[in-house]
XYZ file of C-alpha atoms in Angstrom:
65
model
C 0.000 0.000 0.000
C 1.109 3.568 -0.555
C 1.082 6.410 2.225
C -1.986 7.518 0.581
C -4.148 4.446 0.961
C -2.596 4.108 4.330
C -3.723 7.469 5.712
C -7.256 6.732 4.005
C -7.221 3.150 5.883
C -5.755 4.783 9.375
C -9.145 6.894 9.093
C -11.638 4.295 8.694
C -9.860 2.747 11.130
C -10.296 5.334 13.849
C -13.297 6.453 12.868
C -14.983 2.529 13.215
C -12.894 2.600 16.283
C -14.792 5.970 17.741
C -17.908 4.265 16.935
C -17.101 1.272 18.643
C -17.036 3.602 21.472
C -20.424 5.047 21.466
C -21.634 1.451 21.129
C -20.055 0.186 23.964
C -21.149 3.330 26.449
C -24.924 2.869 24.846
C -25.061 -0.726 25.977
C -23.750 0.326 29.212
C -26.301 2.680 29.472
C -29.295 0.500 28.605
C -31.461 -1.499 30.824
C -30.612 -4.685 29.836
C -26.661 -5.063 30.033
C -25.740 -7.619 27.358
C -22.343 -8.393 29.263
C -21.212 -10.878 25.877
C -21.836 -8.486 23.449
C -19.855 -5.558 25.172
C -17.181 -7.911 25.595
C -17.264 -8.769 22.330
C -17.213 -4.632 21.164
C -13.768 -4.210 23.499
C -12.132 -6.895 21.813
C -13.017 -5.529 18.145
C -12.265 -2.245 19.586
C -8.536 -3.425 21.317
C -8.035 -5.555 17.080
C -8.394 -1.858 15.936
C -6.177 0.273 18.358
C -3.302 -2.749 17.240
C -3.876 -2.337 13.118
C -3.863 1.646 13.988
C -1.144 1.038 15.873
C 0.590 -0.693 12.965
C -0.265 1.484 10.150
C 0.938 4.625 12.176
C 4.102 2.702 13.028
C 4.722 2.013 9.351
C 3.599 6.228 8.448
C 5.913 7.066 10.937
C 9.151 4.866 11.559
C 11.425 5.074 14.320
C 14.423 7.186 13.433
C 17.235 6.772 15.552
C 19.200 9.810 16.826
């Protein structure tokens, strides 16, 4: 992939990972707490923070001083 699709990926990325947010605080705040289903939401959210964390690793390598 180039640094453009990258960026465009690193996006979606953060944007589905924001969402995953407001999901997992709405089923918090509903009656009925679905326990699986919010645990399932923290471990799509915590597959997301490591491909971010890859992507951003590869836009922005480690230069050493």
């Amino acid at each position: 992939m180039d640094e453009t699709e990258l960026r465009k990926r690193l996006a979606l990325l953060k944007t589905e990972h924001r969402d995953l947010d407001s999901a997992i605080e709405a089923l918090r705040m509903a009656e009925s707490h679905d326990q699986l289903q919010i645990a399932r939401l923290k471990k799509r959210k915590l597959l997301l923070r490591d491909r971010i964390a890859l992507i951003e690793d590869e836009l922005l390598p480690d230069i050493i001083a």
